[in-house]
């Protein structure tokens, strides 16, 4: 099976009234008495939808071809009676031990050639025909049995595909990879040309000679590595599509999705290219204890999710009520943080708040992961906040279906570009591909400016500012679209490490940043990395610029652009560092170095002025404000991340307090308010 060129999507039919609230429910871990208690507590907490069945395969198909649905039938019935909708998962994330015993060949093989053992999560290779047969059989059986059940409102294919089987290097994968390469490149000569196999004399005589980039002593060909990343993403997408199409046969009316893991990127699979195949997009988001700006990281992930499809709400399918168990030192959430995190996702476009998981496990790999019902039970901060959140989501239910106010700033990101940057040897090996996107997003976040974090092939016509942050790989067509945005009047900013390679991962020769050189009017001659702990300073001409930068610099000739700032110290003292050029009705800026955050903040201020973009929401330190827009009203989310109360001069009906605030609203430290506002005339809906 291959991936259809024109994806088919269902119309967006939201499965319940209002916002969905709940989490993964794994009743097979508990005795039937506990299920009844679960239902009581779910009702108390205001749960409206749960994801059922993610890890249920081994409990349902207890031996090859023998099924026992008694427990699942009973749980489905209990949920139905309680009025709780089911997002029914296929259980393929976790194949049973009997299957791995019988067919150990389905278990993935690592790059080093280690054939993994049974018992892992997603312990299967997407290229294994044996795996596919068993997976399709269980999906078919489940879909047939439950598709018409009135409690089942949507479908959840597997779980976090790629989170455990991102790459498999076995022989079945190698054969599948060769088929994929034949389709992509057509002839072996074209492949040799695309991959530059003349280097080291590694020319292939036929497709049959190609292997995945398995372990070898020296660096692999970056073009081979990038194609293997693409292939691995496609192999998993093929698996998703096979499950989805089978479910559709039984359940033609319900939306089908799978949960993504969109964070800072690049991700395990290419979600931007998966998105058009999803009826609704769903994400799992977990904050990292070590991230000093957790709320901005959450916002970045949510803005990426919305950027995958700005025309529909998306779903937060999983996050945590408190600590996770897989970071080196796991952090519990402060009082109120659970509510703030949840509403931050809703503010940025999610129509659901779901958690992993409903009841904390006492055994198994995730026994120390937080849950909606913690080990302590009901008498706990977590369960009290879970109930409080249920009340809040019910109170703001009318937000469901509204769309986040149209952003005027786009930040371009692409997993392929990140994978290309990570493939093979590079001038700098400690620079994460997404660092620049995060840094420019942070500057906007701190100023209350909403940005859509979008793939480079997005229609850019609605944006006034386009930021191209270290977009290492870009196609000719996407580079042209960025140039067209500038010509049309947008302010475009391109940073170092953008447009360096083409889609085959080959360097665009003739001066950096290859794909954007003409638009920017610059000629980059050589990279000069800045060693760890060192900084360079920049000086501006009459613009009060005295900025510091690190990590990266570049010898740039401002051939057809004006210099905004020069390097003042370091190997490049005296040469251009930041340039600007008028392009059509817009501007094109080039930043050849990694400014520190203060410098980026100031630079972003200049871009906003140049483009006439202002915050459309109140701005204050520690305040996150985002607006969602519906036909007759808009909803202003005000999240106070600071330790002091914040008052904003602005009126609206407070959906949580149930009262009108005609002129000003105070948000207590750590609290959230959601104001319903009358729609102002002329406001743009996407
Ligand atoms: C997710 C996964 C869940 C659970 C969770 C723990 O990635 O989908 O099943 O393992 O992580 O944080």
XYZ file of C-alpha atoms and ligand atoms in Angstrom:
698
model
C 0.000 0.000 0.000
C 1.232 3.471 -0.647
C 0.125 6.845 0.624
C -2.687 8.453 -1.365
C -1.602 11.665 -3.071
C -4.902 13.325 -2.243
C -5.789 12.661 1.365
C -9.390 11.983 2.249
C -10.722 13.633 5.373
C -14.042 13.398 7.071
C -16.027 16.524 7.761
C -15.300 17.837 11.236
C -18.086 16.434 13.407
C -17.297 17.044 17.025
C -18.290 13.931 18.998
C -19.924 15.556 22.025
C -21.465 18.807 23.194
C -18.889 21.251 24.516
C -15.265 20.580 25.301
C -14.190 16.976 25.812
C -12.770 16.170 29.225
C -11.213 12.928 30.401
C -8.245 10.714 29.735
C -6.929 7.263 28.907
C -8.918 4.650 30.775
C -7.254 1.275 31.274
C -9.833 -0.742 33.231
C -8.057 -4.046 32.573
C -5.663 -3.079 35.353
C -8.470 -3.147 37.903
C -11.122 -5.431 39.376
C -14.762 -4.858 38.341
C -15.622 -3.210 41.720
C -13.101 -0.508 40.890
C -14.833 0.177 37.542
C -17.983 1.199 39.384
C -15.992 3.490 41.595
C -14.300 4.895 38.515
C -17.654 5.787 37.016
C -18.740 7.485 40.249
C -15.544 9.527 40.341
C -15.689 10.346 36.630
C -19.135 11.796 37.142
C -17.943 13.741 40.134
C -15.081 15.153 38.093
C -17.284 16.071 35.139
C -15.577 13.671 32.718
C -17.314 13.653 29.327
C -15.096 11.423 27.159
C -12.454 8.801 27.762
C -10.020 6.970 25.535
C -10.559 3.263 25.979
C -8.600 0.222 24.959
C -5.114 1.547 24.196
C -3.355 -1.350 25.945
C -6.141 -3.908 25.851
C -5.007 -6.372 23.164
C -3.500 -8.954 25.498
C -6.642 -8.924 27.655
C -9.009 -9.271 24.699
C -7.193 -11.750 22.483
C -5.796 -13.982 25.148
C -4.337 -16.495 22.688
C -4.030 -16.516 18.900
C -7.604 -16.167 17.628
C -9.341 -16.559 21.036
C -11.219 -13.538 22.179
C -12.777 -12.569 25.463
C -14.780 -9.394 25.298
C -16.682 -9.815 28.540
C -14.767 -7.159 30.491
C -14.643 -4.626 27.675
C -18.349 -5.107 26.920
C -19.183 -4.435 30.530
C -17.038 -1.315 30.752
C -18.465 0.055 27.494
C -21.950 -0.525 28.926
C -21.108 1.212 32.210
C -19.694 4.233 30.416
C -22.712 4.409 28.163
C -25.105 4.353 31.109
C -23.098 7.137 32.703
C -23.319 9.237 29.545
C -19.569 9.242 29.015
C -18.492 9.175 25.379
C -15.816 6.747 24.219
C -12.874 7.519 21.984
C -12.178 3.884 21.161
C -8.546 2.987 20.607
C -7.240 0.115 18.566
C -4.796 -1.768 20.785
C -1.932 -2.054 18.332
C 0.489 0.029 20.410
C 1.016 -2.961 22.610
C 1.053 -6.399 20.985
C 0.477 -9.378 23.281
C 3.352 -11.538 24.484
C 1.950 -14.642 22.729
C 2.267 -12.825 19.404
C 5.839 -11.707 20.035
C 6.682 -15.253 21.170
C 5.173 -16.794 18.102
C 6.610 -14.226 15.687
C 9.698 -12.608 17.185
C 10.486 -11.271 13.705
C 7.850 -8.548 14.153
C 9.908 -6.921 16.920
C 12.086 -4.027 15.638
C 15.838 -4.168 15.050
C 18.085 -1.278 16.055
C 20.626 0.528 13.915
C 23.340 -1.446 15.651
C 21.644 -4.682 14.607
C 20.196 -5.525 18.026
C 16.975 -7.428 17.560
C 14.876 -6.149 20.455
C 13.127 -8.465 22.809
C 9.433 -8.806 23.598
C 7.597 -6.625 26.071
C 8.429 -3.130 24.826
C 5.935 -0.489 23.801
C 5.206 -0.382 20.042
C 7.296 -3.509 19.779
C 6.639 -4.022 16.097
C 8.111 -3.209 12.740
C 5.686 -1.420 10.376
C 7.209 -3.209 7.371
C 6.540 -6.699 8.685
C 3.779 -8.404 6.683
C 3.170 -10.805 9.566
C 2.640 -7.889 11.917
C 0.285 -6.217 9.494
C -1.864 -9.314 9.248
C -2.271 -9.701 12.995
C -2.792 -5.974 13.542
C -5.507 -5.793 10.900
C -7.245 -8.834 12.330
C -7.616 -7.344 15.817
C -8.642 -3.951 14.411
C -11.285 -5.621 12.270
C -12.673 -7.636 15.142
C -12.892 -4.614 17.442
C -14.291 -2.257 14.828
C -16.943 -4.771 13.857
C -17.969 -5.349 17.452
C -18.162 -1.743 18.653
C -18.635 0.493 15.606
C -22.375 0.729 16.059
C -22.327 1.068 19.821
C -23.852 4.450 20.706
C -21.177 5.157 23.334
C -18.400 5.028 20.727
C -18.055 8.534 19.270
C -14.640 8.551 17.692
C -11.664 6.312 16.934
C -8.104 6.491 18.126
C -5.664 4.483 16.009
C -2.961 2.816 18.074
C -0.961 5.203 20.250
C 1.884 7.588 19.490
C 3.039 5.714 16.397
C 6.815 5.954 16.203
C 7.293 6.333 19.952
C 9.215 3.060 20.264
C 9.355 1.963 16.643
C 10.520 5.126 14.940
C 13.107 3.265 12.879
C 13.518 -0.406 12.211
C 16.621 -1.670 10.387
C 15.557 -5.299 9.845
C 15.563 -7.081 6.482
C 11.823 -6.555 5.967
C 12.380 -2.809 6.509
C 15.314 -2.881 4.091
C 13.143 -4.462 1.381
C 10.333 -1.976 2.039
C 12.861 0.901 1.956
C 14.076 -0.239 -1.461
C 10.507 -0.277 -2.794
C 9.973 3.201 -1.373
C 13.213 4.444 -2.976
C 12.246 2.991 -6.337
C 8.981 4.902 -6.188
C 10.695 8.130 -5.109
C 13.703 8.125 -7.426
C 12.555 5.988 -10.363
C 15.975 4.854 -11.555
C 19.198 4.001 -9.790
C 21.017 6.685 -11.787
C 18.707 9.328 -10.459
C 19.198 8.020 -6.940
C 22.990 8.065 -7.353
C 22.782 11.634 -8.565
C 20.445 12.736 -5.762
C 22.525 11.104 -3.047
C 25.885 12.211 -4.451
C 27.214 8.662 -4.297
C 30.275 9.594 -6.343
C 31.680 10.652 -2.983
C 33.752 7.797 -1.476
C 32.869 5.952 -4.678
C 29.696 4.588 -3.103
C 27.751 4.302 -6.310
C 24.938 1.740 -6.315
C 24.592 -0.603 -9.284
C 20.940 -1.376 -8.518
C 18.289 -0.756 -5.865
C 18.975 -4.269 -4.578
C 22.352 -3.096 -3.263
C 20.873 -0.480 -0.941
C 20.649 -1.049 2.803
C 19.216 1.150 5.535
C 21.879 3.335 7.227
C 22.904 0.571 9.620
C 25.791 1.069 11.979
C 29.223 1.464 10.433
C 32.420 2.941 11.804
C 32.222 6.218 9.923
C 29.629 8.856 9.130
C 26.807 7.792 6.821
C 25.717 9.580 3.655
C 23.359 12.352 4.876
C 21.089 11.919 1.845
C 20.619 8.220 2.671
C 19.904 9.073 6.309
C 17.319 11.704 5.378
C 15.558 9.390 2.936
C 15.493 6.692 5.610
C 13.876 9.163 8.021
C 11.280 10.012 5.390
C 10.697 6.356 4.605
C 10.303 5.445 8.289
C 7.692 8.163 8.721
C 5.850 6.957 5.617
C 5.971 3.315 6.713
C 4.213 4.235 9.950
C 1.752 6.452 8.093
C 0.935 3.506 5.821
C 0.172 1.500 8.927
C -2.091 4.275 10.234
C -3.921 4.459 6.909
C -4.417 0.703 6.799
C -6.044 0.771 10.243
C -8.036 3.892 9.447
C -9.437 2.537 6.202
C -10.463 -0.682 7.874
C -12.246 1.188 10.679
C -13.989 3.368 8.095
C -15.561 0.279 6.553
C -17.311 -0.418 9.850
C -17.747 3.124 11.064
C -18.155 5.467 8.127
C -19.511 8.359 10.175
C -17.050 8.871 13.022
C -13.839 10.868 13.058
C -10.615 8.864 13.222
C -7.335 10.155 14.557
C -4.102 9.127 16.176
C -2.248 10.980 18.895
C 0.775 13.007 17.818
C 3.731 14.010 19.980
C 4.252 17.516 18.661
C 6.756 19.324 20.841
C 9.778 21.351 19.793
C 10.615 19.226 16.786
C 11.847 17.617 14.772
C 9.420 14.932 15.810
C 9.622 11.169 15.504
C 7.504 11.215 12.370
C 6.596 14.003 9.984
C 3.327 15.212 11.503
C 2.936 18.076 9.043
C 2.764 15.518 6.227
C 0.532 13.214 8.294
C -1.938 15.947 9.256
C -4.016 15.985 6.036
C -4.886 12.309 6.624
C -6.427 12.945 10.064
C -10.100 13.778 10.521
C -9.115 15.724 13.616
C -5.627 16.398 14.923
C -4.709 15.201 18.392
C -1.631 15.845 20.476
C 0.079 14.523 23.590
C 2.057 17.164 25.413
C 4.299 16.726 28.423
C 6.268 19.597 29.940
C 9.926 19.081 30.630
C 10.957 19.799 34.209
C 14.307 21.103 33.004
C 12.807 23.649 30.604
C 13.148 27.098 32.190
C 10.181 28.448 30.205
C 7.625 25.687 30.420
C 4.625 27.843 29.592
C 6.294 29.103 26.437
C 7.269 25.570 25.424
C 3.640 24.525 25.877
C 2.531 27.504 23.775
C 5.069 26.625 21.077
C 3.789 23.064 20.884
C 0.169 24.261 20.782
C 0.976 26.869 18.117
C 2.611 24.102 16.068
C -0.489 21.951 16.440
C -2.734 24.768 15.289
C -0.267 25.522 12.504
C -0.810 22.011 11.107
C -4.407 22.935 10.382
C -5.494 26.447 11.223
C -9.047 25.802 10.068
C -10.160 23.318 12.728
C -9.904 22.965 16.472
C -7.540 20.200 17.568
C -7.498 17.877 20.560
C -5.205 17.684 23.536
C -5.308 13.895 23.832
C -2.858 13.489 26.706
C -0.963 15.517 29.241
C -0.234 14.927 32.892
C -2.056 15.966 36.041
C 1.286 16.225 37.832
C 4.682 14.456 37.585
C 5.589 12.032 34.811
C 7.945 9.107 35.424
C 10.325 9.243 32.461
C 12.446 12.363 33.023
C 15.579 12.231 35.115
C 14.049 14.128 38.027
C 10.292 14.260 37.616
C 8.511 17.383 38.774
C 5.067 17.592 40.399
C 2.857 20.483 39.406
C 2.234 23.442 41.677
C -1.319 24.086 42.887
C -3.269 25.567 39.984
C -0.743 24.521 37.356
C -2.877 21.642 36.108
C -5.734 24.054 35.384
C -3.436 26.654 33.822
C -1.721 24.106 31.574
C -5.052 22.683 30.459
C -6.579 26.047 29.643
C -3.426 27.190 27.856
C -4.005 24.379 25.346
C -7.680 25.293 25.017
C -6.781 28.962 24.538
C -4.561 27.977 21.624
C -7.184 25.909 19.875
C -7.755 22.591 21.603
C -11.356 21.486 22.084
C -10.415 18.821 24.588
C -8.456 18.334 27.766
C -7.437 14.720 28.231
C -4.841 13.093 30.438
C -2.730 10.009 30.656
C -4.347 8.347 32.592
C -7.558 8.090 34.590
C -6.380 6.049 37.592
C -2.726 5.760 38.623
C -1.339 2.266 38.062
C 0.033 0.422 41.032
C 2.052 -1.976 38.869
C 3.687 -2.014 35.481
C 6.075 0.322 33.719
C 4.146 3.489 34.520
C 3.344 2.860 38.197
C 4.849 6.194 39.284
C 3.149 8.370 36.662
C 0.541 10.849 37.901
C -3.109 10.360 36.945
C -6.526 11.937 37.426
C -7.110 9.643 40.403
C -3.719 9.406 42.108
C -2.505 6.575 44.346
C -3.777 8.618 47.306
C -7.307 8.540 45.861
C -9.928 11.247 46.208
C -8.404 13.012 49.214
C -5.730 14.702 47.191
C -4.823 18.033 45.630
C -4.757 16.341 42.237
C -8.264 14.921 42.384
C -9.644 18.168 43.803
C -8.093 20.070 40.895
C -9.347 17.456 38.439
C -12.875 18.136 39.733
C -12.317 21.889 39.622
C -11.119 21.616 36.029
C -14.201 19.585 35.084
C -16.357 22.428 36.430
C -14.353 25.029 34.536
C -14.557 23.163 31.231
C -18.314 22.792 31.638
C -18.600 26.528 32.351
C -16.674 27.464 29.200
C -18.170 24.734 27.006
C -19.495 27.283 24.516
C -15.884 27.889 23.427
C -15.929 24.539 21.570
C -15.847 25.015 17.819
C -14.482 28.568 17.940
C -11.148 29.236 16.257
C -8.109 31.029 17.571
C -7.882 34.602 16.334
C -5.943 34.800 13.081
C -2.239 35.236 13.765
C -0.339 37.815 11.741
C 3.024 36.168 12.244
C 4.140 32.838 10.784
C 7.178 30.884 11.943
C 8.230 28.240 9.433
C 9.336 24.848 10.722
C 9.735 21.514 8.981
C 10.734 18.171 10.444
C 12.556 17.244 7.245
C 14.756 20.321 7.702
C 15.489 19.254 11.282
C 16.257 15.688 10.218
C 18.552 16.992 7.477
C 20.441 19.140 10.008
C 20.922 16.081 12.214
C 22.027 13.784 9.385
C 25.756 13.253 8.971
C 28.583 15.557 10.043
C 27.891 19.281 10.453
C 29.835 22.453 11.303
C 28.264 22.407 14.793
C 27.026 19.285 16.507
C 25.351 20.709 19.615
C 22.837 23.033 18.058
C 19.313 21.579 18.289
C 17.428 22.085 15.012
C 14.508 23.845 16.683
C 16.479 26.271 18.841
C 15.940 29.330 16.649
C 12.217 28.722 16.194
C 11.829 28.503 19.976
C 13.880 31.680 20.543
C 11.942 33.832 18.056
C 8.639 32.391 19.256
C 9.652 33.279 22.829
C 10.240 36.904 21.889
C 6.756 37.060 20.366
C 5.170 35.161 23.264
C 6.645 37.631 25.754
C 5.097 40.504 23.807
C 1.679 38.861 23.644
C 1.908 38.351 19.875
C 0.313 35.176 18.597
C 2.218 33.272 15.926
C 1.275 30.253 13.857
C 4.135 27.762 13.708
C 3.559 26.354 10.247
C 5.141 24.118 7.604
C 6.907 26.087 4.856
C 4.378 25.110 2.186
C 1.572 26.916 4.062
C -0.203 29.691 2.169
C 1.652 32.719 3.544
C -0.636 35.322 2.039
C -2.396 36.113 5.312
C 0.756 36.848 7.327
C 2.410 40.241 7.807
C 5.583 38.784 9.265
C 7.253 35.560 8.199
C 10.140 34.195 10.262
C 12.417 31.559 8.762
C 14.436 30.254 11.733
C 17.346 27.951 10.861
C 15.252 26.206 8.205
C 18.195 24.139 7.006
C 16.418 22.393 4.127
C 13.905 24.082 1.886
C 12.480 23.292 -1.527
C 12.697 25.765 -4.408
C 8.923 26.161 -4.378
C 8.811 26.994 -0.673
C 11.695 29.452 -1.002
C 9.790 31.144 -3.838
C 6.698 31.373 -1.679
C 8.683 33.138 1.061
C 10.076 35.589 -1.508
C 6.563 36.157 -2.851
C 5.364 36.973 0.672
C 8.045 39.676 0.939
C 7.246 41.039 -2.515
C 3.597 41.272 -1.513
C 4.437 43.387 1.524
C 5.350 41.045 4.369
C 8.374 41.595 6.575
C 10.447 38.424 6.224
C 13.273 37.502 8.569
C 15.645 34.674 7.664
C 18.243 33.424 10.124
C 21.593 31.663 9.646
C 21.377 27.989 8.746
C 18.365 28.488 6.483
C 18.055 27.328 2.894
C 21.441 25.610 3.033
C 20.470 22.326 1.375
C 17.878 21.291 -1.192
C 15.409 18.435 -0.826
C 18.084 15.856 -1.575
C 20.197 17.208 1.301
C 22.745 18.598 -1.147
C 24.352 21.958 -0.364
C 23.120 24.826 -2.519
C 26.456 26.123 -3.743
C 27.262 29.697 -4.747
C 26.936 31.400 -1.370
C 24.845 30.970 1.754
C 21.956 31.021 2.519
C 21.475 29.347 -0.864
C 17.723 29.290 -1.352
C 17.192 32.790 0.070
C 20.322 34.534 -1.208
C 18.619 36.439 -4.022
C 15.686 37.600 -1.948
C 18.017 38.780 0.814
C 20.621 40.350 -1.469
C 23.465 38.804 0.511
C 26.317 36.458 -0.263
C 27.509 34.287 2.623
C 31.041 33.101 2.127
C 31.965 30.970 5.138
C 30.566 29.812 8.482
C 32.432 30.767 11.653
C 31.155 28.854 14.648
C 31.605 30.614 17.974
C 33.120 28.349 20.599
C 31.154 27.460 23.738
C 31.257 30.177 26.373
C 32.417 32.851 23.905
C 30.295 35.707 22.626
C 30.661 38.233 19.850
C 29.275 41.739 19.989
C 27.420 43.552 17.243
C 27.233 47.260 16.600
C 24.517 49.021 14.647
C 24.691 52.089 12.502
C 22.667 54.886 14.081
C 20.102 52.443 15.392
C 21.343 52.089 18.952
C 22.325 48.495 18.389
C 24.771 46.893 20.760
C 23.887 43.247 20.787
C 25.592 40.048 21.844
C 25.558 36.787 19.965
C 26.970 33.297 20.326
C 27.293 29.840 18.731
C 27.275 30.858 15.088
C 28.502 33.627 12.814
C 28.978 33.932 9.111
C 31.107 35.951 6.711
C 28.421 37.819 4.794
C 28.697 40.328 1.958
C 25.753 42.721 1.885
C 25.932 42.933 -1.907
C 22.434 44.189 -2.528
C 21.212 44.969 0.950
C 21.931 47.475 3.666
C 23.792 46.506 6.799
C 21.807 46.957 9.980
C 24.551 45.637 12.277
C 28.205 44.681 11.970
C 30.304 42.216 13.933
C 32.358 44.245 16.360
C 34.413 41.444 17.904
C 35.418 37.912 17.027
C 36.834 36.471 13.830
C 34.472 38.541 11.705
C 34.952 41.971 13.313
C 34.046 44.648 10.791
C 31.853 42.560 8.500
C 28.071 42.586 8.113
C 26.048 40.611 10.622
C 22.437 41.693 10.061
C 21.132 43.016 6.770
C 17.885 44.377 5.419
C 16.568 44.866 1.929
C 13.406 46.325 0.447
C 11.718 43.650 -1.655
C 8.646 44.733 -3.623
C 6.275 46.114 -0.983
C 7.991 44.288 1.851
C 11.328 43.740 3.490
C 13.777 40.858 3.781
C 16.089 40.720 6.811
C 19.025 38.368 7.252
C 20.461 37.554 10.675
C 23.712 35.664 10.252
C 24.331 34.956 13.929
C 22.603 33.600 17.011
C 21.656 36.716 18.984
C 21.090 36.287 22.696
C 17.487 36.515 23.834
C 17.697 40.254 24.585
C 18.937 40.883 21.069
C 16.205 38.727 19.555
C 13.594 40.548 21.656
C 14.757 43.903 20.353
C 15.040 42.726 16.793
C 11.533 41.277 16.908
C 10.339 44.663 18.209
C 11.786 46.261 15.072
C 10.046 43.746 12.827
C 6.710 44.345 14.541
C 7.105 48.092 14.066
C 8.074 47.663 10.442
C 5.023 45.489 9.784
C 2.632 47.503 11.961
C 1.756 44.444 14.025
C 0.546 45.070 17.581
C -0.747 42.760 20.281
C -4.517 42.376 20.031
C -4.708 41.258 23.665
C -3.606 42.846 26.950
C 0.107 42.470 27.645
C 1.775 42.300 31.070
C 4.757 40.385 32.443
C 3.624 36.867 33.355
C 0.289 37.226 31.574
C -0.589 34.937 28.690
C -3.581 36.222 26.761
C -5.089 34.530 23.709
C -8.418 35.049 21.985
C -10.688 32.506 20.311
C -13.334 33.774 17.941
C -16.828 32.418 17.202
C -19.647 33.805 15.072
C -21.186 36.134 17.592
C -18.675 36.260 20.408
C -15.035 35.985 21.115
C -13.391 34.461 24.171
C -10.392 36.008 25.808
C -8.273 33.609 27.849
C -6.183 35.353 30.501
C -3.643 33.133 32.254
C -1.570 34.576 35.040
C 1.724 32.667 35.270
C 3.154 35.098 37.807
C 3.121 35.194 41.600
C 1.278 38.537 41.774
C -2.218 39.475 40.693
C -2.605 41.286 37.361
C -5.325 43.783 36.435
C -6.158 44.481 32.806
C -8.288 47.349 31.564
C -10.787 45.513 29.484
C -14.350 44.329 29.914
C -16.318 41.158 29.295
C -18.420 38.455 30.902
C -16.338 36.196 33.089
C -17.472 32.661 32.249
C -15.856 31.215 35.364
C -17.050 33.796 37.892
C -20.401 34.197 36.116
C -20.300 37.998 36.273
C -19.847 40.968 33.990
C -16.696 43.056 34.326
C -17.481 46.267 32.493
C -14.086 47.962 32.556
C -11.313 45.929 34.143
C -10.537 42.421 35.289
C -8.133 41.191 37.935
C -6.535 37.779 37.534
C -5.190 36.441 40.811
C -1.649 35.006 40.943
C -1.600 31.663 39.108
C -5.284 31.949 38.130
C -7.124 31.953 34.811
C -10.110 33.897 33.556
C -12.073 33.377 30.388
C -14.041 36.421 29.228
C -16.818 36.299 26.697
C -16.629 39.436 24.571
C -19.072 40.715 21.984
C -17.476 40.394 18.583
C -16.091 43.623 17.295
C -17.115 44.426 13.773
C -14.655 43.612 11.043
C -12.857 40.968 13.057
C -11.393 38.326 10.877
C -12.301 34.719 11.246
C -9.939 32.423 9.455
C 2.655 9.023 26.415
C 1.920 7.741 26.108
C 1.097 7.301 27.296
C 1.949 7.303 28.534
C 2.508 8.689 28.717
C 3.347 8.851 29.950
O 3.705 9.273 25.554
O 1.058 7.887 24.999
O 0.575 6.023 27.028
O 2.974 6.382 28.398
O 3.314 9.005 27.622
O 3.807 10.176 30.072
